[in-house]
Every structure is written in C-alpha cells, then in structure tokens.
Coordinates of C-alpha atoms in Angstrom, one line a residue:
Chain Z
M1 CA -65.3 -34.5 98.7
R2 CA -68.5 -35.7 100.1
R3 CA -70.3 -33.1 98.1
T4 CA -68.3 -33.0 94.9
L5 CA -68.1 -36.8 94.2
P6 CA -71.8 -37.4 93.8
V7 CA -72.1 -34.3 91.6
L8 CA -69.2 -35.4 89.4
T9 CA -70.7 -38.9 89.1
V10 CA -74.0 -37.5 88.0
V11 CA -72.3 -35.2 85.4
A12 CA -70.3 -38.1 84.2
A13 CA -73.4 -40.2 83.9
I14 CA -75.1 -37.5 81.9
L15 CA -72.1 -37.3 79.5
V16 CA -72.2 -41.1 79.0
I17 CA -75.9 -41.1 78.3
W18 CA -75.4 -38.1 75.9
Y19 CA -72.7 -40.0 74.0
L20 CA -74.9 -43.1 73.7
A21 CA -77.8 -41.0 72.5
A22 CA -75.5 -39.3 69.9
F23 CA -74.4 -42.7 68.7
W24 CA -77.9 -44.1 68.6
M25 CA -79.6 -41.1 67.0
N26 CA -76.9 -40.3 64.5
S27 CA -76.4 -43.9 63.4
T28 CA -79.6 -44.0 61.4
W29 CA -78.2 -41.5 58.9
V30 CA -74.8 -43.2 58.6
L31 CA -76.5 -46.6 58.0
D32 CA -78.8 -45.0 55.5
Q33 CA -75.9 -43.6 53.6
A34 CA -74.1 -46.9 53.7
A35 CA -77.2 -48.8 52.5
R36 CA -77.5 -46.4 49.6
A37 CA -73.9 -46.7 48.7
D38 CA -74.4 -50.5 49.0
R39 CA -71.7 -51.2 51.5
E40 CA -71.3 -52.5 55.1
V41 CA -70.1 -50.4 57.9
G42 CA -68.2 -51.9 60.7
F43 CA -68.8 -51.0 64.3
A44 CA -65.7 -48.9 64.7
E45 CA -66.4 -47.0 61.5
L46 CA -70.0 -46.4 62.7
V47 CA -68.8 -45.0 66.0
S48 CA -66.3 -42.6 64.4
A49 CA -68.9 -41.6 61.8
T50 CA -71.6 -40.8 64.3
M51 CA -69.2 -38.6 66.4
T52 CA -68.0 -36.4 63.6
Q53 CA -71.1 -35.5 61.5
E54 CA -71.4 -32.1 60.0
R55 CA -75.1 -31.9 60.7
P56 CA -75.7 -34.3 63.6
V57 CA -79.2 -35.0 65.0
V58 CA -77.5 -35.1 68.4
A59 CA -74.2 -33.3 68.5
A60 CA -71.6 -35.2 70.5
P61 CA -70.3 -33.4 73.6
H62 CA -66.8 -32.9 72.2
Q63 CA -68.3 -31.4 69.0
V64 CA -70.3 -28.9 71.0
A65 CA -67.2 -28.1 73.1
V66 CA -65.1 -27.5 69.9
A67 CA -67.9 -25.3 68.4
L68 CA -68.1 -23.4 71.7
W69 CA -64.4 -23.0 71.9
D70 CA -64.3 -21.8 68.4
G71 CA -67.1 -19.4 69.0
V72 CA -65.6 -17.9 72.1
F73 CA -61.9 -17.8 71.2
G74 CA -61.7 -18.5 67.5
H75 CA -62.9 -15.0 66.4
A76 CA -62.2 -11.5 67.3
I77 CA -64.7 -10.4 69.9
T78 CA -66.2 -7.9 67.6
S79 CA -66.8 -10.5 64.9
K80 CA -70.4 -11.5 64.2
R81 CA -69.4 -15.1 64.6
S82 CA -68.1 -14.7 68.1
F83 CA -70.1 -15.8 71.0
V84 CA -68.5 -13.1 73.1
Y85 CA -70.1 -10.5 70.8
H86 CA -73.6 -12.1 70.9
G87 CA -73.3 -13.0 74.5
W88 CA -72.6 -9.3 75.3
I89 CA -75.7 -8.3 73.4
T90 CA -77.8 -10.7 75.3
L91 CA -76.1 -9.8 78.6
E92 CA -76.8 -6.1 78.0
A93 CA -80.5 -6.7 77.6
T94 CA -80.5 -9.0 80.6
L95 CA -78.8 -6.5 82.9
W96 CA -81.1 -3.6 81.8
G97 CA -84.1 -5.8 82.3
F98 CA -82.8 -7.0 85.6
A99 CA -82.3 -3.4 86.8
L100 CA -85.7 -2.4 85.5
G101 CA -87.3 -5.4 87.2
I102 CA -85.6 -4.6 90.5
V103 CA -86.8 -0.9 90.4
L104 CA -90.3 -2.0 89.4
G105 CA -90.5 -4.8 92.0
V106 CA -89.1 -2.7 94.9
G107 CA -91.2 0.3 93.9
L108 CA -94.4 -1.8 93.9
A109 CA -93.5 -3.5 97.1
V110 CA -93.0 -0.2 98.9
A111 CA -96.3 1.0 97.7
I112 CA -98.0 -2.2 98.6
V113 CA -96.6 -2.2 102.1
H114 CA -97.7 1.4 102.7
S115 CA -101.2 1.3 101.2
R116 CA -103.9 -1.3 101.7
A117 CA -105.6 -0.1 98.6
V118 CA -102.5 -0.6 96.4
D119 CA -102.0 -4.0 98.0
M120 CA -105.5 -5.2 97.3
S121 CA -105.7 -3.8 93.8
V122 CA -102.3 -4.6 92.4
M123 CA -101.3 -7.9 94.1
P124 CA -103.9 -10.1 92.4
W125 CA -103.0 -8.6 89.0
A126 CA -99.3 -9.1 89.6
V127 CA -100.0 -12.8 90.2
I128 CA -102.2 -13.0 87.1
S129 CA -99.5 -11.2 85.1
Q130 CA -97.1 -14.1 85.8
T131 CA -99.6 -16.7 84.5
V132 CA -99.7 -14.9 81.1
P133 CA -97.1 -16.4 78.8
I134 CA -95.0 -13.3 78.1
V135 CA -93.7 -14.7 74.8
A136 CA -97.2 -14.0 73.4
L137 CA -96.5 -10.3 74.1
A138 CA -92.9 -10.3 72.8
P139 CA -93.5 -9.6 69.1
M140 CA -96.1 -7.0 70.2
I141 CA -93.6 -5.1 72.3
V142 CA -91.2 -5.0 69.3
V143 CA -93.9 -3.7 67.0
V144 CA -95.0 -1.0 69.5
A145 CA -91.4 0.0 70.2
N146 CA -90.8 0.3 66.4
A147 CA -93.9 2.3 65.9
V148 CA -93.0 4.7 68.7
G149 CA -89.6 5.2 67.0
I150 CA -87.3 3.0 69.0
E151 CA -85.3 1.1 66.4
D152 CA -83.0 -0.5 69.0
R153 CA -83.8 -4.1 69.9
L154 CA -82.4 -3.6 73.3
V155 CA -85.5 -1.9 74.7
P156 CA -88.1 -4.6 73.9
K157 CA -85.8 -7.3 75.2
A158 CA -85.2 -5.4 78.4
I159 CA -88.9 -4.9 78.9
I160 CA -89.6 -8.7 78.5
S161 CA -86.7 -9.4 80.9
A162 CA -88.1 -6.9 83.4
Y163 CA -91.6 -8.5 83.1
L164 CA -90.2 -11.9 84.1
S165 CA -87.8 -10.6 86.8
Y166 CA -89.9 -8.1 88.7
F167 CA -92.2 -10.7 90.2
P168 CA -89.8 -12.6 92.5
V169 CA -88.4 -9.3 93.7
L170 CA -91.9 -8.0 94.4
V171 CA -92.9 -11.0 96.4
S172 CA -89.8 -11.2 98.4
M173 CA -89.7 -7.5 99.1
V174 CA -93.3 -7.5 100.3
S175 CA -92.5 -10.2 102.8
G176 CA -89.2 -8.6 103.7
L177 CA -90.7 -5.2 104.3
R178 CA -93.4 -6.8 106.5
S179 CA -90.9 -9.0 108.4
P180 CA -90.3 -6.7 111.4
N181 CA -92.5 -7.9 114.2
V182 CA -95.0 -6.0 116.3
M183 CA -92.5 -5.7 119.2
Q184 CA -89.9 -4.0 116.9
L185 CA -92.5 -1.7 115.4
D186 CA -93.8 -0.8 118.9
L187 CA -90.3 -0.1 120.1
L188 CA -89.8 2.4 117.3
K189 CA -93.2 3.9 118.2
T190 CA -92.0 4.5 121.7
Y191 CA -89.0 6.3 120.3
G192 CA -91.5 8.6 118.5
A193 CA -90.2 7.5 115.1
S194 CA -92.0 8.9 112.0
R195 CA -93.3 6.6 109.2
A196 CA -90.2 7.5 107.1
Q197 CA -87.9 6.7 110.0
V198 CA -89.6 3.3 110.6
F199 CA -89.2 2.6 106.9
W200 CA -85.5 3.5 106.6
K201 CA -84.2 2.3 109.9
L202 CA -86.3 -0.8 110.4
R203 CA -88.1 -2.1 107.4
V204 CA -85.4 -1.6 104.8
P205 CA -82.6 -3.3 106.8
A206 CA -85.0 -6.1 107.7
S207 CA -85.9 -6.6 104.0
L208 CA -82.3 -6.8 102.7
P209 CA -81.8 -10.6 103.1
Y210 CA -85.1 -11.2 101.4
F211 CA -84.0 -8.8 98.6
F212 CA -80.7 -10.5 97.9
A213 CA -82.3 -14.0 98.0
S214 CA -84.8 -12.9 95.3
L215 CA -82.0 -11.5 93.1
K216 CA -80.8 -15.0 92.2
V217 CA -84.2 -16.0 90.9
A218 CA -84.6 -12.7 89.2
I219 CA -81.3 -12.8 87.3
A220 CA -82.1 -16.3 85.9
A221 CA -85.6 -15.1 84.9
S222 CA -84.1 -12.0 83.3
L223 CA -81.7 -14.0 81.1
I224 CA -84.6 -16.3 80.0
G225 CA -86.5 -13.1 79.1
A226 CA -83.7 -11.7 77.1
I227 CA -83.3 -15.0 75.1
V228 CA -87.0 -15.5 74.6
G229 CA -87.2 -11.8 73.5
E230 CA -84.6 -12.5 70.8
L231 CA -86.4 -15.5 69.4
P232 CA -89.7 -14.2 67.8
T233 CA -88.5 -10.6 67.2
G234 CA -86.4 -11.2 64.2
A235 CA -83.2 -10.2 66.1
I236 CA -80.0 -11.0 64.3
N237 CA -77.7 -10.4 67.2
G238 CA -77.6 -12.2 70.5
L239 CA -77.4 -15.8 71.7
G240 CA -81.2 -16.5 71.1
A241 CA -80.8 -15.2 67.6
R242 CA -77.8 -17.5 67.1
M243 CA -80.0 -20.4 68.0
L244 CA -82.6 -19.3 65.5
I245 CA -80.1 -18.8 62.8
G246 CA -78.5 -22.2 63.5
S247 CA -81.9 -23.8 63.2
Q248 CA -83.0 -22.0 60.1
F249 CA -79.7 -22.4 58.1
G250 CA -79.2 -26.0 59.0
Q251 CA -76.2 -25.5 61.2
P252 CA -77.1 -27.6 64.3
L253 CA -73.6 -27.2 65.8
I254 CA -74.1 -23.4 66.1
M255 CA -77.4 -24.0 67.7
W256 CA -76.0 -26.4 70.3
A257 CA -73.0 -24.2 71.0
A258 CA -75.3 -21.2 71.4
L259 CA -77.5 -23.1 73.8
F260 CA -74.5 -24.0 75.9
A261 CA -73.1 -20.5 75.7
A262 CA -76.4 -19.3 77.1
A263 CA -76.2 -22.0 79.9
I264 CA -72.7 -20.9 80.8
L265 CA -73.8 -17.2 80.9
A266 CA -76.7 -18.2 83.1
G267 CA -74.4 -20.1 85.4
A268 CA -71.9 -17.2 85.6
L269 CA -74.6 -14.7 86.4
I270 CA -76.1 -16.9 89.1
L271 CA -72.6 -17.4 90.7
V272 CA -72.0 -13.6 90.7
V273 CA -75.4 -12.8 92.2
G274 CA -74.8 -15.7 94.7
A275 CA -71.5 -14.2 95.7
I276 CA -73.1 -10.8 96.2
Q277 CA -75.8 -12.4 98.3
R278 CA -73.3 -14.1 100.5
A279 CA -71.3 -11.0 101.0
A280 CA -74.4 -9.0 101.8
D281 CA -75.6 -11.6 104.2
R282 CA -72.2 -11.5 106.0
R283 CA -72.3 -7.7 106.2
M284 CA -75.9 -7.9 107.6
G285 CA -74.9 -10.6 110.1
V286 CA -77.4 -13.1 108.8
A287 CA -74.9 -15.8 107.9
Q288 CA -72.0 -16.8 110.2
Chain V
M1 CA -108.9 15.8 74.8
T2 CA -112.1 15.7 76.8
L3 CA -111.9 11.9 76.7
V4 CA -108.5 12.0 78.3
V5 CA -109.7 14.3 81.0
L6 CA -112.6 12.0 81.5
A7 CA -110.2 9.1 81.8
I8 CA -108.2 10.8 84.5
V9 CA -111.4 11.8 86.4
I10 CA -112.6 8.2 86.2
W11 CA -109.3 7.0 87.5
L12 CA -109.4 9.4 90.5
V13 CA -113.0 8.4 91.4
A14 CA -112.3 4.7 91.1
W15 CA -109.1 5.1 93.2
Y16 CA -110.9 7.0 95.9
A17 CA -113.6 4.3 95.9
N18 CA -110.9 1.6 96.2
V19 CA -109.1 3.4 99.1
R20 CA -112.4 3.7 100.9
L21 CA -113.3 0.0 100.2
A22 CA -109.9 -1.3 101.2
N23 CA -109.9 0.5 104.5
S24 CA -113.5 -0.4 105.3
G25 CA -112.4 -4.0 105.9
A26 CA -115.5 -5.5 104.3
R27 CA -115.2 -9.1 103.1
A28 CA -116.5 -8.3 99.6
A29 CA -113.6 -5.8 99.3
H30 CA -111.2 -8.6 98.6
Y31 CA -112.9 -9.2 95.3
A32 CA -114.3 -5.8 94.5
V33 CA -111.0 -3.9 94.8
P34 CA -109.0 -5.8 92.2
V35 CA -112.0 -6.0 89.9
I36 CA -112.6 -2.2 90.1
F37 CA -108.9 -1.6 89.5
G38 CA -108.9 -3.9 86.4
A39 CA -112.0 -2.3 85.0
T40 CA -110.7 1.2 85.5
V41 CA -107.5 0.3 83.6
L42 CA -109.6 -1.1 80.7
V43 CA -111.9 2.0 80.6
M44 CA -108.9 4.3 80.7
W45 CA -107.2 2.4 77.9
E46 CA -110.3 2.7 75.8
L47 CA -110.8 6.4 76.5
I48 CA -107.1 7.3 76.0
V49 CA -106.9 5.3 72.7
H50 CA -109.9 7.3 71.3
G51 CA -108.9 10.5 73.0
L52 CA -105.4 10.7 71.6
N53 CA -106.3 9.0 68.3
V54 CA -103.7 6.2 68.9
S55 CA -103.2 4.3 65.7
P56 CA -104.7 0.8 65.9
I57 CA -101.4 -0.5 64.7
I58 CA -99.8 0.6 67.9
L59 CA -102.5 -0.1 70.4
P60 CA -106.1 -1.2 69.5
A61 CA -108.9 -0.2 71.9
P62 CA -110.2 -3.0 74.2
T63 CA -113.6 -2.9 72.3
A64 CA -111.8 -3.5 69.0
I65 CA -110.0 -6.4 70.5
A66 CA -113.2 -7.8 72.0
A67 CA -114.9 -7.4 68.6
R68 CA -112.1 -9.3 66.9
F69 CA -112.2 -11.9 69.6
A70 CA -115.9 -12.5 69.0
T71 CA -115.6 -12.7 65.2
S72 CA -112.7 -15.1 65.1
L73 CA -113.8 -17.6 67.8
G74 CA -113.3 -20.5 65.4
T75 CA -109.6 -19.7 64.6
L76 CA -108.9 -18.9 68.2
W77 CA -110.3 -22.3 69.3
T78 CA -108.2 -24.3 66.8
D79 CA -105.1 -22.4 67.9
F80 CA -106.0 -23.0 71.5
V81 CA -106.4 -26.8 70.9
Q82 CA -103.2 -27.0 68.9
T83 CA -101.0 -25.1 71.4
V84 CA -102.5 -25.5 74.8
V85 CA -104.3 -28.9 74.7
K86 CA -102.0 -30.8 72.4
G87 CA -98.7 -29.1 73.0
A88 CA -98.7 -27.7 76.5
L89 CA -101.0 -30.0 78.4
S90 CA -99.7 -33.3 77.0
G91 CA -96.1 -32.2 77.6
Y92 CA -97.0 -31.0 81.1
V93 CA -98.5 -34.3 82.0
M94 CA -95.6 -36.3 80.6
G95 CA -92.9 -34.0 82.0
C96 CA -94.4 -33.7 85.5
G97 CA -95.2 -37.5 85.7
A98 CA -91.7 -38.4 84.6
A99 CA -90.2 -35.9 87.1
V100 CA -92.2 -37.3 90.1
L101 CA -91.3 -40.9 89.1
A102 CA -87.7 -39.9 88.7
A103 CA -87.7 -38.2 92.1
I104 CA -89.1 -41.4 93.7
A105 CA -86.4 -43.5 92.0
I106 CA -83.6 -41.1 92.9
D107 CA -84.8 -40.8 96.5
R108 CA -83.9 -44.5 97.2
S109 CA -80.2 -43.6 96.8
P110 CA -78.8 -40.8 99.0
F111 CA -75.7 -40.7 96.8
L112 CA -77.8 -39.9 93.7
T113 CA -79.8 -37.4 95.6
R114 CA -76.7 -35.5 96.7
G115 CA -75.4 -35.5 93.2
L116 CA -78.6 -34.7 91.3
L117 CA -80.0 -32.0 93.5
P118 CA -77.3 -29.4 92.8
V119 CA -77.3 -30.4 89.1
G120 CA -81.1 -30.2 89.0
N121 CA -81.2 -26.9 90.7
F122 CA -78.6 -25.5 88.3
V123 CA -80.4 -26.9 85.2
A124 CA -83.7 -25.5 86.5
A125 CA -82.3 -22.0 86.3
L126 CA -81.0 -22.4 82.8
P127 CA -82.8 -21.0 79.7
I128 CA -84.1 -24.4 78.6
V129 CA -86.4 -22.8 76.0
G130 CA -83.2 -22.8 73.9
V131 CA -83.8 -26.5 73.2
A132 CA -86.8 -25.5 71.2
P133 CA -85.0 -25.5 67.8
I134 CA -83.4 -28.9 68.6
M135 CA -86.8 -30.4 69.5
V136 CA -88.4 -29.1 66.3
M137 CA -85.5 -30.6 64.4
W138 CA -86.1 -34.0 66.1
F139 CA -89.8 -34.3 66.3
G140 CA -91.0 -32.2 63.3
F141 CA -93.4 -29.3 63.1
D142 CA -96.5 -30.7 64.7
W143 CA -97.4 -30.7 68.4
Q144 CA -95.0 -33.5 69.3
S145 CA -92.0 -31.2 69.2
K146 CA -93.9 -28.6 71.3
A147 CA -94.8 -31.3 73.9
A148 CA -91.1 -32.3 73.9
V149 CA -90.0 -28.7 74.7
V150 CA -92.5 -28.5 77.5
V151 CA -91.3 -31.8 78.9
A152 CA -87.7 -30.5 79.0
M153 CA -88.8 -27.2 80.6
V154 CA -91.0 -28.6 83.4
F155 CA -88.9 -31.7 84.2
F156 CA -86.2 -30.1 86.4
P157 CA -88.3 -27.6 88.5
V158 CA -90.7 -30.4 89.3
L159 CA -87.9 -32.9 90.0
V160 CA -86.1 -30.6 92.4
N161 CA -89.3 -29.8 94.3
A162 CA -90.4 -33.5 94.4
V163 CA -87.0 -34.6 95.8
A164 CA -87.2 -31.9 98.4
G165 CA -90.8 -32.9 99.2
L166 CA -89.9 -36.6 99.7
K167 CA -87.6 -35.5 102.5
A168 CA -90.4 -33.6 104.2
A169 CA -91.6 -36.4 106.4
D170 CA -89.5 -36.3 109.6
A171 CA -87.7 -39.1 111.4
M172 CA -90.4 -39.4 114.1
Q173 CA -93.1 -40.0 111.5
R174 CA -91.0 -42.5 109.6
D175 CA -90.2 -44.3 112.8
L176 CA -93.9 -44.5 113.6
M177 CA -94.5 -46.2 110.2
R178 CA -91.7 -48.6 111.1
T179 CA -93.4 -49.5 114.4
Y180 CA -96.5 -50.3 112.3
A181 CA -94.3 -52.7 110.3
A182 CA -95.0 -50.7 107.1
G183 CA -93.0 -51.6 104.1
Y184 CA -91.3 -49.2 101.7
T185 CA -94.3 -49.0 99.4
Q186 CA -96.7 -48.4 102.3
T187 CA -94.5 -45.7 103.8
L188 CA -94.2 -44.1 100.5
L189 CA -97.9 -44.1 99.6
K190 CA -99.3 -43.3 103.0
L191 CA -96.7 -41.0 104.5
R192 CA -94.0 -39.7 102.3
L193 CA -96.0 -38.9 99.1
P194 CA -98.8 -37.1 101.0
A195 CA -96.2 -35.2 103.0
A196 CA -94.4 -34.3 99.7
M197 CA -97.6 -32.9 98.1
P198 CA -97.2 -29.2 99.1
F199 CA -93.7 -29.2 97.6
I200 CA -94.7 -31.1 94.5
F201 CA -97.6 -28.7 93.9
N202 CA -95.2 -25.8 94.3
G203 CA -93.2 -27.2 91.4
L204 CA -96.4 -28.0 89.4
K205 CA -97.6 -24.4 89.7
I206 CA -94.3 -23.0 88.5
A207 CA -94.5 -25.6 85.6
T208 CA -97.9 -24.3 84.4
T209 CA -96.4 -21.0 83.2
L210 CA -93.3 -22.7 81.8
A211 CA -95.4 -25.2 79.8
L212 CA -97.3 -22.4 78.0
I213 CA -94.1 -20.4 77.3
G214 CA -92.4 -23.6 76.0
A215 CA -95.4 -24.5 73.7
I216 CA -95.6 -21.0 72.3
V217 CA -91.9 -20.4 71.8
A218 CA -91.5 -23.8 70.0
E219 CA -94.0 -22.6 67.4
F220 CA -91.8 -19.7 66.5
F221 CA -89.3 -22.3 65.2
G222 CA -91.8 -23.9 62.9
S223 CA -95.3 -25.1 63.2
P224 CA -98.2 -26.3 61.1
T225 CA -100.5 -23.3 60.0
M226 CA -102.2 -23.1 63.3
G227 CA -101.3 -22.5 66.9
M228 CA -101.1 -19.5 69.0
G229 CA -97.4 -18.8 68.5
F230 CA -97.8 -19.2 64.7
R231 CA -100.9 -16.9 64.6
I232 CA -99.1 -14.3 66.7
S233 CA -96.0 -14.2 64.5
T234 CA -97.9 -14.1 61.3
S235 CA -100.5 -11.5 62.5
V236 CA -97.6 -9.2 63.6
G237 CA -96.3 -9.6 60.1
Q238 CA -99.7 -8.5 58.6
L239 CA -100.0 -5.7 61.2
A240 CA -103.3 -7.3 62.4
I241 CA -102.5 -6.2 65.9
D242 CA -106.1 -6.7 67.1
M243 CA -105.7 -10.4 66.3
V244 CA -102.4 -10.5 68.2
W245 CA -104.2 -9.1 71.2
A246 CA -107.1 -11.5 70.8
E247 CA -104.5 -14.3 71.0
I248 CA -102.9 -12.7 74.0
V249 CA -106.3 -12.7 75.7
V250 CA -106.6 -16.4 74.9
A251 CA -103.1 -17.0 76.3
A252 CA -103.9 -15.0 79.5
L253 CA -107.2 -16.9 80.0
A254 CA -105.5 -20.2 79.3
G255 CA -102.6 -19.4 81.6
S256 CA -104.8 -18.2 84.5
A257 CA -107.2 -21.1 84.1
F258 CA -104.3 -23.6 84.0
Y259 CA -102.8 -22.1 87.2
G260 CA -106.1 -21.8 88.8
G261 CA -106.9 -25.4 88.0
V262 CA -103.7 -26.7 89.5
T263 CA -104.3 -24.5 92.6
A264 CA -107.8 -26.0 93.0
I265 CA -106.4 -29.6 92.8
E266 CA -103.7 -28.6 95.3
K267 CA -106.4 -27.3 97.7
A268 CA -108.3 -30.6 97.4
V269 CA -105.2 -32.7 97.9
T270 CA -103.4 -30.8 100.6
F271 CA -106.4 -29.7 102.6
W272 CA -104.5 -30.8 105.8
H273 CA -101.6 -28.4 105.3
P274 CA -101.3 -25.3 107.5
S275 CA -101.2 -23.0 104.4
Q276 CA -104.5 -24.3 103.2
R277 CA -106.4 -24.6 106.5
G278 CA -108.7 -21.9 107.6
R279 CA -109.1 -20.4 104.1
A280 CA -112.4 -21.9 103.2

C-alpha cells in the first residue's frame, strides 16, 4: 500500500491534467464552430462537445481507451485494422533486433575482454556509434536492403533495433566478464585452468547478473528501434506505420491509440524481461 | 580484384600494427589505435567499393561522399541549423531545464517522489518518439514541433536521474549543513545540487542522443523544405545516396560534438567526483 498509493495518485493526477488539457485545447474548435453558426454554447455542452470530437487536438483518455479497445478486440487479429496484427509485426522486428543485438553485444564483449587490441580499437567507435542518430541511417538501410534484393521490411527494422540494443549489452558484458577479481583469477591459475576454462567456469557465470540487467535496457531500446524503423521507411504494417497513417490521413484517434498500444507493448516486454532477470538472479543466488 | 586483395592486405598490416601498439602500453596508443582502426575501415570501404564495382546507389565510396559534402556545404549548413540548432538544442535546453526544476519541486514531497519515480522510470523506457505526429499536428511544420518532441523525449530520463541525484547527499552531510544553520535554499545550492551533478549529467548525456533522434524523426512527419530529416527522406527518394551519406556524416559529427560538449561541461562541473579525478 505504501508503494501503490503514491503511484496511483500520480497516475490519477496525470489523468486529471490530461482531461483538463483535452477540454482546453479542444474548446477552441467548438467555440469557433459555435461562433460561425452564431450561437452560444453553455458550459455543459462545451464539456460534452470537447470530449467526443471526431478529430480532437487532444484525444480524451476515454476516447483513446475506446479506440484502443476497438483496435485490439474489435477486429479479427488478421485484419489490417487490428492492433494485434500490427503489434505482432512490430514485435517480430523487435525480437529479431533484440536477438541480433545480444549476439553482437556479447560477441564484441568477449573479443574485447580477450584482446587489448580489439578493446582499444573497437570501444571508442562503439561509443561514437551511439551518438550517431540512427534514424538518419534508417531510410538508407531500407534502400540498401532493397537493392540487395531483400523485399521484406523485417530485415532493415531488425538491423535498426540491433544497432540501438547492442550497446547496453556490450557495456554490461564487458564489465561483467571483467568482474572476477584477481584473487579468483589466481585461484583458477593455481588449479592450472586453461584460458577457455577460466572463461567458461569463472567469467561467464560472473557476468550473468550483468547480462540480465542489461536486457531490460536493451529490449526497450529494441522496441524504439523497430518503431523508429517503421516511420521513415514507408512501411504500411506495424505500430509505427499506424501512427504515420493516422497522422497523414487525419485520424488522430488511430495515432493516439497506436501510441498507447506501443506503450503497452513496451511495458509488457519490460515486465517479461524483468521477470526473467529476477528468476535468473534467484538461480544464480544474487537476490535472496 | 587486385583492389580487394589490397584491401585485405592493408587490413592485416593495420591490425598487426594495432596489436603491437596496444600491447606496447605506450600512452599515444590510446589515440593511435582507434584512429588507425577507423582509417583502415575507410580505406577498405573505398577499395572494396571500387574493386567490386559496387553501384553508387547501394554504397557510395568515402571519397564520393566527401566530394558531395564539400560541394553542398551551404545546404548542409542550413539543414544543420534547422534541425540541430533550432530543433534539437532549443528543445534540449527547455526539456532538461524543466526536468531539473521539476525534480527539485518533486523532491520536497517524499509522497510525490515515491509516486513519480516508478511512473517516470516506466515512461522513460517507452517509445516516446511516437508523439512526433501529435506534436507536428499541434505546433505546425516548423522547428517548434521538433523542439516539442525533443522536450517530451528528454524530460523523463533527466527527471529520473535528477530525482535520484538529489538523494545522493547523505544524512551526515545534511546534518552538517543543519549545524551550520543553513536554510533549504542554501542546502540545496551548496550541497545537494552539486552532489546531484554526476547523476544529472548522466541523464543529460543520455538526452543528447535522444534530442537528435527526436528532431530528425519529427521531420519525417512534415517539415519546411529544409532540415536533415527532410533532406534524408527526399534524397533517398531521388536515389541521391551520396547526399544521404553526407547528411549522415553531419548527424554523426553533430551527435559526437553534442555528446563531447556535455562531457566537457561535466568534467568542469564535477571535477571533484572520483570518476573524474586523476584523468587529467
């Protein structure tokens, strides 16, 4: 209770502010219409008019909820109007990118820990790679993928996701693989352990908590990558594409609902990864 | 084919040099090794593009990109001003300023802190770029809507870090301020804000990349006929891939300079922090 009450209060406050904003921002249009029709609008009428607009400037929370409900449950999941369908497309790219990012991040980390030369040449560029706004590359990746003969939109999106998600994994894995201290390394030396044995029996187990901690950041970054990848690439399927379509065809409700569908997807992914992390931590004896 | 072989030979030579340099432990190696690595990649790119006759529509050679960069400096500069200076920087300053002020306001109430931290942490992980079409609808096509997207993107990461930072001063230090009879403002300015700086700068550094992403993505939803996002999407349409790469170079330079600038300020402000000491 001590923890949920403040959170609920804040969420309630956000909802109240949101309703006030919807009323305030949408009222201009209603008042305009009324002035043009040369009639007065009472306060009650104004409130109800601002809450039910077809093309609101700020969609009221309940309108978003209805659009979201309709998008998720109102259509067959194979329908192009269903958020389940679009969400799956985005999720697929996210998961591929996430997997690719993990492989890349872990692979680079292993190379960096074992070779000073790799460490010194790759690490600074990895840091710089993250300061480059990936979206600048996104349309490029699509063109190149097309030119090489990959028609599928999945590949470029997954590449963008991987680009955003490999970095947290790389950084955590480097610190994780280096976390065994001198004493532990010396002990294995006295056992006459080979480099490979030190790696598998000491470094890998020691790095696992770091690995799982980084996954949470990586999955969030992956989803952002998949959505960003859908925006400039002319994709027609996926949650990002739904936002684009909603904005271009003057259907703000679809845009808002797609935004929240993406947020819910992000929340669900973070919860799942968090659960995996806790389970792994318990198995490894890190958390009590 | 000879060019490709040459590229591989150059790669092997440069890698051998890097291994020798890295293991020599010389101080200059810290700069030389990454520079040699980067240069080698560029040379290989050039040689392989020519050697395999890669179409410039797929991948232009670095020299072609450099030539394009040099001939269209004027366009690149207007795009840079429109996107980075007007869109990203102004949004960055507003968003980060608002986040730090909000953190100070929230910090006075433990109840609000407990409520806002989980919500803020959650929101910071959401794909906020999605608000871009909404902001373009509200603020029009010009830089104001880009700045608004940037504000929305940087606000929560900075807020979460600033709130955590304001808790960094420990009870002993606060008690000391109390024995000095320092008021709330004095404690805030002389103890808690300086102590929070490493955390705040952590958020500010994350926010630099987000700011550029936000400003560029927002341009895909509508922009005046300039700006980096606009130029990239139209150049892709015209298959002027060398122009796209020139913009990518600008984005990379701007992103690195932005990050580097914030890091330099951090160094100057938090010179006392263990992570900064002894790294002159």
